[in-house]
Amino acid sequence: MDSVDSRDEESPLVVSDSQSKTLQNHTRDVHILSCSFLLIFLAYGATQNLESSVNTDEDLGTIALGILYLSFTIFSLIASLVVRMMGSKNALILGTTGYWLFMAANLKPRWSTMVPASVYLGFAASVIWVGQGTYLTATARSHANDNNLHEGTVIGNFNGEFWGMFASHQFAGNLITLALLKSGTEGSTGGTTLLFIVFLCSMTLGTILMCFLRRRDGKGEEGSLEPAVGFSSYAVSLSKSVITPLFDVRMLLIIPLFVYSGLQQAFVWAEFTKYIVTPALGVSGVGGSMAVFGAFDAICSLAAGRLTSGLSSITWIVSGGAFAQVIVLLWILLKYRVTSGVLGTIYPLLMAAIWGIGDGVFNTQINALIGILFKSDTEGAFAQYKVWQSASISAVFFLSPYISLQAMLVVMLASLFTAFSAFLFLTHKIERAFSSSTSPQVAS
């Protein structure tokens, strides 16, 4: 079992002039990665928000998203192997092709185009997200080692920048949607065709930009896994990637947090916009509310990343994010009623802002926590994260038509309580183990 390196708590935060070039090289890759994901996901995020409204024939849009996240869940089981064999940079570039194909399928939305595109995007998404977590963590570790910096702080800062940029995709993408669709009938073919063409161009730029990333040659990076020779070798590698992490107590304790992170994302996409925003603001208000959500998500991601320095700070930040989302869940469950006037407009936007704060916290802190705790198998840990997160998202999309808002709120509260309790037990267990390992040195 990995332990938190005591060196991380003692490394000075000083960088000499001779190290500035190396520092710039690592931070350059973070900037490129963040901008690439922004360009790709401002297009995909806005399209995902429109699926249930634009592709309404036989619920094609909603079912396509359910298939997408089910495929995401299944392929996440092998994503870490793909990343190890290809290297994280190549995996990132491969992952972009699924998003491009899904966007192209929306130009001719039929069962024969949307279903295959959704299945392939599930594979591509699993690869790109495991690759992203692996690449960003490897970059942070290299940056910390080369410049004698505190590793936990660097991982937190890099995740803060990435997730801050990533979260702003909701703001940028929805503004583009509002600008291109505002003058026509909602869901009109001409308007959406122009929108999807613009989004395809954005994705293409993001893919080209990603090609400028440097390869990472650290442990678990480029070429670190030889191609499997025969079925038995493949089976052993798959077992190590999928099953072995489940024997780690730390992984078992963090899985409930993975599950809740998916539930809270799907809740805002599927339930919040349907039952809270649309009745109060109309369908046209969905873009504005999601833009508010994205703006506060981005701000909180940047702030949370800057405040992250180790396990103790992660505990406090996650506690704040959990408290913020509990407020919204209890507000909707116990007090909220759709009203008219100014308050009827403000309440959904305020909820979106608070929910965005919580989402920013969970995105940055879970990724930082994985980077700190699972140093020996970063790809496997991120693959587990995406398996459980995407499975919970898929469940929400499939169950949404058959479950009431009140029942969903109860499920969310129970999941959050379970996840937060397990997380607190995990942090207590690690801190106690760390104290026990250092106490003899103090006594001497």
Short mmCIF file of C-alpha atoms in Angstrom, two decimals:
data_model
loop_
_atom_site.label_atom_id
_atom_site.label_comp_id
_atom_site.label_asym_id
_atom_site.label_seq_id
_atom_site.Cartn_x
_atom_site.Cartn_y
_atom_site.Cartn_z
CA MET A 1 0.00 0.00 0.00
CA ASP A 2 1.41 3.42 -0.96
CA SER A 3 1.93 5.94 1.80
CA VAL A 4 2.11 9.68 1.65
CA ASP A 5 5.76 10.61 1.16
CA SER A 6 7.00 12.61 4.12
CA ARG A 7 9.28 14.50 1.74
CA ASP A 8 6.15 16.12 0.30
CA GLU A 9 5.55 17.84 3.63
CA GLU A 10 9.10 19.24 3.90
CA SER A 11 10.17 20.30 0.40
CA PRO A 12 10.89 24.04 0.12
CA LEU A 13 8.76 26.11 -2.22
CA VAL A 14 11.76 27.83 -3.85
CA VAL A 15 12.74 27.79 -7.52
CA SER A 16 16.15 29.00 -8.70
CA ASP A 17 16.72 30.97 -11.88
CA SER A 18 18.51 28.03 -13.52
CA GLN A 19 15.32 25.95 -13.18
CA SER A 20 12.97 28.47 -14.82
CA LYS A 21 13.21 26.89 -18.28
CA THR A 22 12.20 23.45 -16.93
CA LEU A 23 9.38 25.07 -14.96
CA GLN A 24 8.05 26.73 -18.09
CA ASN A 25 8.18 23.44 -20.02
CA HIS A 26 5.95 21.67 -17.52
CA THR A 27 3.50 24.54 -17.07
CA ARG A 28 3.34 24.95 -20.85
CA ASP A 29 1.94 21.42 -21.13
CA VAL A 30 -0.70 22.19 -18.50
CA HIS A 31 -1.75 25.30 -20.45
CA ILE A 32 -1.98 23.33 -23.71
CA LEU A 33 -3.91 20.46 -22.12
CA SER A 34 -6.37 22.86 -20.46
CA CYS A 35 -7.01 24.87 -23.62
CA SER A 36 -7.44 21.72 -25.73
CA PHE A 37 -10.08 20.31 -23.40
CA LEU A 38 -11.84 23.68 -23.29
CA LEU A 39 -12.13 23.79 -27.10
CA ILE A 40 -13.36 20.18 -27.31
CA PHE A 41 -15.77 20.22 -24.40
CA LEU A 42 -17.36 23.62 -24.94
CA ALA A 43 -18.71 21.94 -28.07
CA TYR A 44 -19.58 18.58 -26.54
CA GLY A 45 -21.03 19.98 -23.30
CA ALA A 46 -23.42 22.32 -25.08
CA THR A 47 -24.44 19.53 -27.47
CA GLN A 48 -25.12 17.19 -24.56
CA ASN A 49 -27.38 19.81 -22.99
CA LEU A 50 -29.36 20.02 -26.24
CA GLU A 51 -29.69 16.28 -26.97
CA SER A 52 -33.00 15.75 -25.17
CA SER A 53 -34.47 18.91 -26.75
CA VAL A 54 -33.22 18.60 -30.33
CA ASN A 55 -33.30 14.84 -30.97
CA THR A 56 -36.76 14.14 -29.57
CA ASP A 57 -37.92 11.51 -32.07
CA GLU A 58 -38.47 8.35 -29.99
CA ASP A 59 -36.26 9.91 -27.28
CA LEU A 60 -33.23 9.43 -29.53
CA GLY A 61 -31.14 12.06 -27.75
CA THR A 62 -31.75 10.80 -24.21
CA ILE A 63 -31.27 7.14 -25.14
CA ALA A 64 -28.08 7.98 -27.05
CA LEU A 65 -26.65 9.59 -23.91
CA GLY A 66 -27.61 6.57 -21.84
CA ILE A 67 -25.87 4.27 -24.34
CA LEU A 68 -22.85 6.59 -24.36
CA TYR A 69 -22.33 6.44 -20.59
CA LEU A 70 -23.03 2.70 -20.43
CA SER A 71 -20.35 2.22 -23.08
CA PHE A 72 -18.10 4.58 -21.11
CA THR A 73 -18.53 2.39 -18.03
CA ILE A 74 -17.69 -0.86 -19.85
CA PHE A 75 -14.66 0.47 -21.73
CA SER A 76 -13.28 2.14 -18.60
CA LEU A 77 -12.43 -1.39 -17.43
CA ILE A 78 -9.73 -1.63 -20.13
CA ALA A 79 -8.89 2.06 -20.54
CA SER A 80 -5.84 1.91 -18.27
CA LEU A 81 -4.34 -0.85 -20.45
CA VAL A 82 -4.91 1.22 -23.59
CA VAL A 83 -3.24 4.23 -21.99
CA ARG A 84 -0.26 2.18 -20.84
CA MET A 85 0.23 0.64 -24.28
CA MET A 86 -0.23 3.85 -26.27
CA GLY A 87 1.14 6.37 -23.80
CA SER A 88 -0.96 9.14 -22.32
CA LYS A 89 -0.34 11.69 -25.10
CA ASN A 90 -1.38 9.30 -27.89
CA ALA A 91 -4.37 8.18 -25.81
CA LEU A 92 -5.49 11.79 -25.47
CA ILE A 93 -5.35 12.33 -29.23
CA LEU A 94 -7.20 9.07 -29.91
CA GLY A 95 -9.89 10.08 -27.43
CA THR A 96 -10.69 13.27 -29.33
CA THR A 97 -11.83 11.26 -32.38
CA GLY A 98 -14.89 9.95 -30.52
CA TYR A 99 -16.13 13.43 -29.69
CA TRP A 100 -15.60 14.57 -33.28
CA LEU A 101 -17.55 11.59 -34.64
CA PHE A 102 -20.42 12.12 -32.16
CA MET A 103 -20.69 15.77 -33.18
CA ALA A 104 -20.71 14.81 -36.87
CA ALA A 105 -23.48 12.25 -36.20
CA ASN A 106 -25.67 15.07 -34.85
CA LEU A 107 -25.66 16.63 -38.32
CA LYS A 108 -27.70 13.59 -39.47
CA PRO A 109 -29.31 12.34 -36.25
CA ARG A 110 -30.70 8.86 -36.88
CA TRP A 111 -30.54 5.61 -34.96
CA SER A 112 -28.04 4.32 -37.52
CA THR A 113 -25.66 7.23 -36.88
CA MET A 114 -26.23 8.18 -33.23
CA VAL A 115 -26.04 4.71 -31.66
CA PRO A 116 -22.68 3.67 -33.22
CA ALA A 117 -21.27 7.15 -32.52
CA SER A 118 -22.41 6.92 -28.87
CA VAL A 119 -20.83 3.49 -28.41
CA TYR A 120 -17.52 4.64 -29.90
CA LEU A 121 -17.58 7.86 -27.87
CA GLY A 122 -17.95 5.72 -24.74
CA PHE A 123 -14.66 4.03 -25.65
CA ALA A 124 -12.97 7.29 -26.63
CA ALA A 125 -14.14 9.07 -23.47
CA SER A 126 -12.76 6.33 -21.22
CA VAL A 127 -9.39 6.59 -22.94
CA ILE A 128 -9.18 10.38 -22.99
CA TRP A 129 -10.13 10.77 -19.32
CA VAL A 130 -7.74 8.12 -18.01
CA GLY A 131 -5.09 9.66 -20.25
CA GLN A 132 -5.89 13.13 -18.92
CA GLY A 133 -5.58 12.12 -15.28
CA THR A 134 -2.37 10.19 -15.94
CA TYR A 135 -0.77 12.94 -18.04
CA LEU A 136 -1.65 15.79 -15.67
CA THR A 137 -0.45 13.87 -12.60
CA ALA A 138 2.81 12.86 -14.33
CA THR A 139 3.38 16.48 -15.35
CA ALA A 140 2.80 17.68 -11.79
CA ARG A 141 5.18 15.09 -10.34
CA SER A 142 7.89 15.96 -12.87
CA HIS A 143 7.42 19.64 -12.11
CA ALA A 144 7.68 19.02 -8.35
CA ASN A 145 10.73 16.75 -8.65
CA ASP A 146 12.63 18.97 -11.12
CA ASN A 147 12.05 22.12 -9.06
CA ASN A 148 12.15 20.65 -5.53
CA LEU A 149 8.55 21.66 -4.83
CA HIS A 150 5.90 20.20 -2.53
CA GLU A 151 4.23 17.51 -4.64
CA GLY A 152 0.76 17.81 -3.13
CA THR A 153 0.70 21.54 -3.72
CA VAL A 154 1.79 21.20 -7.36
CA ILE A 155 -0.80 18.49 -8.05
CA GLY A 156 -3.46 20.73 -6.51
CA ASN A 157 -2.38 23.80 -8.49
CA PHE A 158 -2.22 21.95 -11.81
CA ASN A 159 -5.62 20.35 -11.20
CA GLY A 160 -7.00 23.75 -10.24
CA GLU A 161 -5.88 25.30 -13.52
CA PHE A 162 -7.11 22.38 -15.61
CA TRP A 163 -10.52 22.07 -13.97
CA GLY A 164 -10.98 25.82 -13.86
CA MET A 165 -10.47 26.01 -17.61
CA PHE A 166 -12.52 22.87 -18.18
CA ALA A 167 -15.47 24.09 -16.10
CA SER A 168 -15.65 27.29 -18.16
CA HIS A 169 -16.70 25.14 -21.16
CA GLN A 170 -20.27 25.25 -19.86
CA PHE A 171 -20.17 29.05 -19.83
CA ALA A 172 -18.55 29.45 -23.27
CA GLY A 173 -20.46 26.66 -25.00
CA ASN A 174 -23.86 27.80 -23.80
CA LEU A 175 -23.15 31.41 -24.81
CA ILE A 176 -22.33 30.20 -28.34
CA THR A 177 -25.56 28.20 -28.35
CA LEU A 178 -27.60 31.21 -27.27
CA ALA A 179 -25.95 33.40 -29.91
CA LEU A 180 -26.52 31.00 -32.82
CA LEU A 181 -29.98 29.72 -31.94
CA LYS A 182 -31.63 32.79 -30.44
CA SER A 183 -33.10 34.14 -33.67
CA GLY A 184 -34.68 30.92 -34.93
CA THR A 185 -37.22 28.41 -33.79
CA GLU A 186 -35.71 26.31 -31.06
CA GLY A 187 -34.38 23.07 -32.41
CA SER A 188 -34.70 24.23 -36.03
CA THR A 189 -32.58 22.21 -38.45
CA GLY A 190 -30.82 25.21 -39.96
CA GLY A 191 -29.84 26.67 -36.61
CA THR A 192 -28.52 23.43 -35.16
CA THR A 193 -26.66 22.57 -38.36
CA LEU A 194 -24.71 25.84 -38.20
CA LEU A 195 -24.11 25.32 -34.48
CA PHE A 196 -22.74 21.79 -34.92
CA ILE A 197 -20.45 22.92 -37.77
CA VAL A 198 -19.01 25.64 -35.51
CA PHE A 199 -18.57 23.05 -32.77
CA LEU A 200 -16.79 20.67 -35.17
CA CYS A 201 -14.32 23.45 -35.99
CA SER A 202 -13.74 24.05 -32.27
CA MET A 203 -13.06 20.35 -31.69
CA THR A 204 -10.66 20.22 -34.62
CA LEU A 205 -8.65 23.11 -33.18
CA GLY A 206 -8.56 21.39 -29.80
CA THR A 207 -7.24 18.17 -31.35
CA ILE A 208 -4.54 20.01 -33.31
CA LEU A 209 -3.47 21.87 -30.17
CA MET A 210 -3.17 18.60 -28.25
CA CYS A 211 -0.58 17.38 -30.74
CA PHE A 212 1.85 19.94 -29.29
CA LEU A 213 1.95 18.24 -25.88
CA ARG A 214 5.30 16.76 -24.88
CA ARG A 215 5.56 13.04 -24.29
CA ARG A 216 5.85 11.98 -20.68
CA ASP A 217 8.46 9.28 -19.98
CA GLY A 218 7.93 8.72 -16.26
CA LYS A 219 6.74 5.53 -14.58
CA GLY A 220 3.51 4.37 -16.11
CA GLU A 221 3.96 6.58 -19.13
CA GLU A 222 4.90 6.24 -22.78
CA GLY A 223 5.63 2.66 -23.76
CA SER A 224 5.62 1.41 -20.15
CA LEU A 225 3.53 -1.66 -20.98
CA GLU A 226 4.61 -4.09 -23.66
CA PRO A 227 1.80 -5.29 -25.95
CA ALA A 228 0.22 -8.39 -24.46
CA VAL A 229 1.46 -11.65 -25.98
CA GLY A 230 -1.43 -14.11 -26.05
CA PHE A 231 -4.68 -14.23 -24.15
CA SER A 232 -3.10 -15.21 -20.83
CA SER A 233 -0.83 -12.16 -20.75
CA TYR A 234 -3.75 -9.92 -21.61
CA ALA A 235 -5.89 -11.53 -18.90
CA VAL A 236 -3.17 -11.01 -16.28
CA SER A 237 -2.75 -7.35 -17.26
CA LEU A 238 -6.51 -6.80 -17.20
CA SER A 239 -6.77 -8.46 -13.80
CA LYS A 240 -4.06 -6.21 -12.36
CA SER A 241 -5.71 -3.15 -13.85
CA VAL A 242 -9.32 -3.86 -12.85
CA ILE A 243 -9.38 -6.29 -9.94
CA THR A 244 -6.19 -5.60 -7.98
CA PRO A 245 -7.13 -2.00 -7.04
CA LEU A 246 -10.29 -3.34 -5.38
CA PHE A 247 -8.13 -5.14 -2.79
CA ASP A 248 -6.78 -1.75 -1.66
CA VAL A 249 -8.79 -0.49 1.33
CA ARG A 250 -8.17 3.10 0.27
CA MET A 251 -9.78 2.45 -3.11
CA LEU A 252 -12.82 0.82 -1.50
CA LEU A 253 -13.26 3.82 0.78
CA ILE A 254 -13.02 6.34 -2.05
CA ILE A 255 -15.35 4.52 -4.48
CA PRO A 256 -18.52 6.01 -2.85
CA LEU A 257 -17.08 9.45 -3.60
CA PHE A 258 -16.51 8.41 -7.23
CA VAL A 259 -20.14 7.32 -7.44
CA TYR A 260 -21.47 10.54 -5.94
CA SER A 261 -19.35 12.67 -8.27
CA GLY A 262 -21.15 11.03 -11.19
CA LEU A 263 -24.59 11.33 -9.58
CA GLN A 264 -24.18 15.03 -8.88
CA GLN A 265 -23.08 15.74 -12.46
CA ALA A 266 -25.95 13.77 -13.99
CA PHE A 267 -28.38 15.40 -11.56
CA VAL A 268 -27.66 18.88 -12.87
CA TRP A 269 -27.85 17.71 -16.52
CA ALA A 270 -30.96 15.52 -16.31
CA GLU A 271 -32.99 16.51 -13.24
CA PHE A 272 -32.15 20.07 -12.30
CA THR A 273 -32.67 21.51 -15.79
CA LYS A 274 -35.90 19.52 -16.25
CA TYR A 275 -37.65 20.05 -12.90
CA ILE A 276 -36.19 23.33 -11.60
CA VAL A 277 -34.94 25.49 -14.48
CA THR A 278 -37.47 24.74 -17.23
CA PRO A 279 -40.65 25.33 -15.12
CA ALA A 280 -39.25 28.62 -13.81
CA LEU A 281 -37.33 30.02 -16.78
CA GLY A 282 -38.55 27.99 -19.76
CA VAL A 283 -36.43 25.88 -22.08
CA SER A 284 -34.61 29.00 -23.25
CA GLY A 285 -33.39 29.53 -19.68
CA VAL A 286 -31.47 26.25 -19.60
CA GLY A 287 -28.49 27.75 -21.44
CA GLY A 288 -28.32 30.73 -19.09
CA SER A 289 -28.54 28.61 -15.93
CA MET A 290 -25.86 26.23 -17.18
CA ALA A 291 -23.66 29.21 -18.03
CA VAL A 292 -23.99 30.38 -14.41
CA PHE A 293 -23.24 26.84 -13.24
CA GLY A 294 -20.14 26.72 -15.43
CA ALA A 295 -18.88 30.15 -14.35
CA PHE A 296 -19.02 29.34 -10.63
CA ASP A 297 -17.64 25.86 -11.30
CA ALA A 298 -14.63 27.41 -13.03
CA ILE A 299 -13.99 30.00 -10.32
CA CYS A 300 -14.26 27.42 -7.56
CA SER A 301 -12.00 24.97 -9.40
CA LEU A 302 -9.26 27.58 -9.68
CA ALA A 303 -9.62 28.59 -6.02
CA ALA A 304 -9.79 25.02 -4.70
CA GLY A 305 -6.73 24.04 -6.71
CA ARG A 306 -4.73 26.94 -5.29
CA LEU A 307 -5.75 26.04 -1.74
CA THR A 308 -4.81 22.36 -2.09
CA SER A 309 -1.55 21.48 -0.34
CA GLY A 310 -2.09 17.95 0.97
CA LEU A 311 -4.54 15.56 2.55
CA SER A 312 -5.59 17.94 5.33
CA SER A 313 -6.53 20.74 2.94
CA ILE A 314 -8.38 18.28 0.68
CA THR A 315 -10.47 17.18 3.66
CA TRP A 316 -11.55 20.73 4.49
CA ILE A 317 -12.25 21.66 0.86
CA VAL A 318 -14.33 18.52 0.19
CA SER A 319 -16.27 19.23 3.39
CA GLY A 320 -17.13 22.69 2.06
CA GLY A 321 -18.24 21.34 -1.32
CA ALA A 322 -20.40 18.66 0.30
CA PHE A 323 -22.04 21.24 2.57
CA ALA A 324 -22.84 23.48 -0.42
CA GLN A 325 -24.62 20.69 -2.29
CA VAL A 326 -26.49 19.53 0.83
CA ILE A 327 -27.97 23.02 1.07
CA VAL A 328 -29.32 22.79 -2.48
CA LEU A 329 -30.68 19.26 -2.06
CA LEU A 330 -32.49 20.08 1.18
CA TRP A 331 -33.73 23.38 -0.26
CA ILE A 332 -35.36 21.61 -3.22
CA LEU A 333 -36.67 18.72 -1.13
CA LEU A 334 -38.16 20.71 1.76
CA LYS A 335 -38.78 24.33 0.77
CA TYR A 336 -38.56 25.08 -2.94
CA ARG A 337 -41.68 25.80 -4.98
CA VAL A 338 -41.81 27.33 -8.46
CA THR A 339 -42.72 31.01 -8.11
CA SER A 340 -43.13 33.91 -10.49
CA GLY A 341 -41.44 37.28 -10.47
CA VAL A 342 -37.87 38.20 -9.66
CA LEU A 343 -37.39 35.51 -7.01
CA GLY A 344 -38.65 32.89 -9.44
CA THR A 345 -35.78 33.86 -11.74
CA ILE A 346 -33.11 34.27 -9.06
CA TYR A 347 -33.67 31.00 -7.17
CA PRO A 348 -32.76 28.59 -10.03
CA LEU A 349 -29.70 30.67 -10.92
CA LEU A 350 -28.61 30.77 -7.27
CA MET A 351 -28.98 27.00 -7.01
CA ALA A 352 -26.97 26.55 -10.20
CA ALA A 353 -24.20 28.74 -8.77
CA ILE A 354 -24.04 26.82 -5.47
CA TRP A 355 -24.12 23.47 -7.28
CA GLY A 356 -21.28 24.67 -9.52
CA ILE A 357 -19.20 25.42 -6.42
CA GLY A 358 -19.67 21.85 -5.22
CA ASP A 359 -18.87 20.38 -8.63
CA GLY A 360 -15.66 22.41 -8.83
CA VAL A 361 -14.62 21.07 -5.43
CA PHE A 362 -15.26 17.41 -6.27
CA ASN A 363 -13.53 17.59 -9.66
CA THR A 364 -10.32 19.14 -8.37
CA GLN A 365 -10.05 17.31 -5.06
CA ILE A 366 -10.81 13.78 -6.29
CA ASN A 367 -8.19 14.11 -9.01
CA ALA A 368 -5.66 15.53 -6.55
CA LEU A 369 -6.45 12.78 -4.03
CA ILE A 370 -5.86 10.06 -6.63
CA GLY A 371 -2.56 11.64 -7.64
CA ILE A 372 -1.38 11.76 -4.03
CA LEU A 373 -2.54 8.32 -2.84
CA PHE A 374 -2.07 6.02 -5.85
CA LYS A 375 1.42 6.75 -7.12
CA SER A 376 2.26 3.16 -8.14
CA ASP A 377 -0.78 2.69 -10.41
CA THR A 378 -2.08 6.08 -11.48
CA GLU A 379 -3.72 4.75 -14.66
CA GLY A 380 -5.54 2.00 -12.78
CA ALA A 381 -6.80 4.43 -10.13
CA PHE A 382 -8.13 6.88 -12.72
CA ALA A 383 -9.74 4.00 -14.61
CA GLN A 384 -11.57 2.94 -11.43
CA TYR A 385 -12.69 6.54 -10.99
CA LYS A 386 -14.18 6.67 -14.47
CA VAL A 387 -15.81 3.23 -14.19
CA TRP A 388 -17.79 4.17 -11.10
CA GLN A 389 -18.46 7.75 -12.14
CA SER A 390 -19.72 6.89 -15.62
CA ALA A 391 -21.80 3.98 -14.27
CA SER A 392 -23.65 6.32 -11.92
CA ILE A 393 -24.18 8.88 -14.71
CA SER A 394 -25.57 6.18 -16.99
CA ALA A 395 -27.92 4.98 -14.25
CA VAL A 396 -29.37 8.47 -13.84
CA PHE A 397 -30.02 8.87 -17.57
CA PHE A 398 -31.73 5.48 -17.82
CA LEU A 399 -33.76 5.86 -14.59
CA SER A 400 -34.69 9.53 -15.01
CA PRO A 401 -37.98 8.86 -16.90
CA TYR A 402 -39.12 6.40 -14.22
CA ILE A 403 -38.16 8.08 -10.93
CA SER A 404 -39.63 11.19 -9.30
CA LEU A 405 -37.61 14.25 -8.35
CA GLN A 406 -38.25 13.63 -4.63
CA ALA A 407 -36.99 10.04 -4.88
CA MET A 408 -33.88 11.23 -6.73
CA LEU A 409 -33.19 13.83 -4.02
CA VAL A 410 -33.37 11.18 -1.31
CA VAL A 411 -30.98 8.96 -3.29
CA MET A 412 -28.58 11.91 -3.71
CA LEU A 413 -28.61 12.74 0.01
CA ALA A 414 -28.04 9.11 1.00
CA SER A 415 -25.20 8.78 -1.52
CA LEU A 416 -23.56 12.01 -0.34
CA PHE A 417 -23.77 10.94 3.31
CA THR A 418 -22.23 7.55 2.52
CA ALA A 419 -19.48 9.05 0.35
CA PHE A 420 -18.55 11.75 2.84
CA SER A 421 -18.49 9.32 5.79
CA ALA A 422 -16.22 6.90 3.90
CA PHE A 423 -13.98 9.80 2.82
CA LEU A 424 -13.58 11.06 6.40
CA PHE A 425 -12.75 7.53 7.57
CA LEU A 426 -10.15 7.26 4.78
CA THR A 427 -8.43 10.52 5.69
CA HIS A 428 -8.45 9.60 9.40
CA LYS A 429 -6.95 6.18 8.62
CA ILE A 430 -4.16 7.66 6.47
CA GLU A 431 -3.30 10.43 8.93
CA ARG A 432 -3.18 7.91 11.79
CA ALA A 433 -0.92 5.60 9.76
CA PHE A 434 1.36 8.52 8.87
CA SER A 435 1.56 9.61 12.54
CA SER A 436 2.40 6.06 13.62
CA SER A 437 5.20 5.77 11.04
CA THR A 438 6.82 9.04 12.13
CA SER A 439 6.38 8.75 15.90
CA PRO A 440 9.53 6.59 16.52
CA GLN A 441 11.65 9.19 14.74
CA VAL A 442 10.18 11.92 16.91
CA ALA A 443 10.82 9.89 20.07
CA SER A 444 14.43 9.34 19.17
#
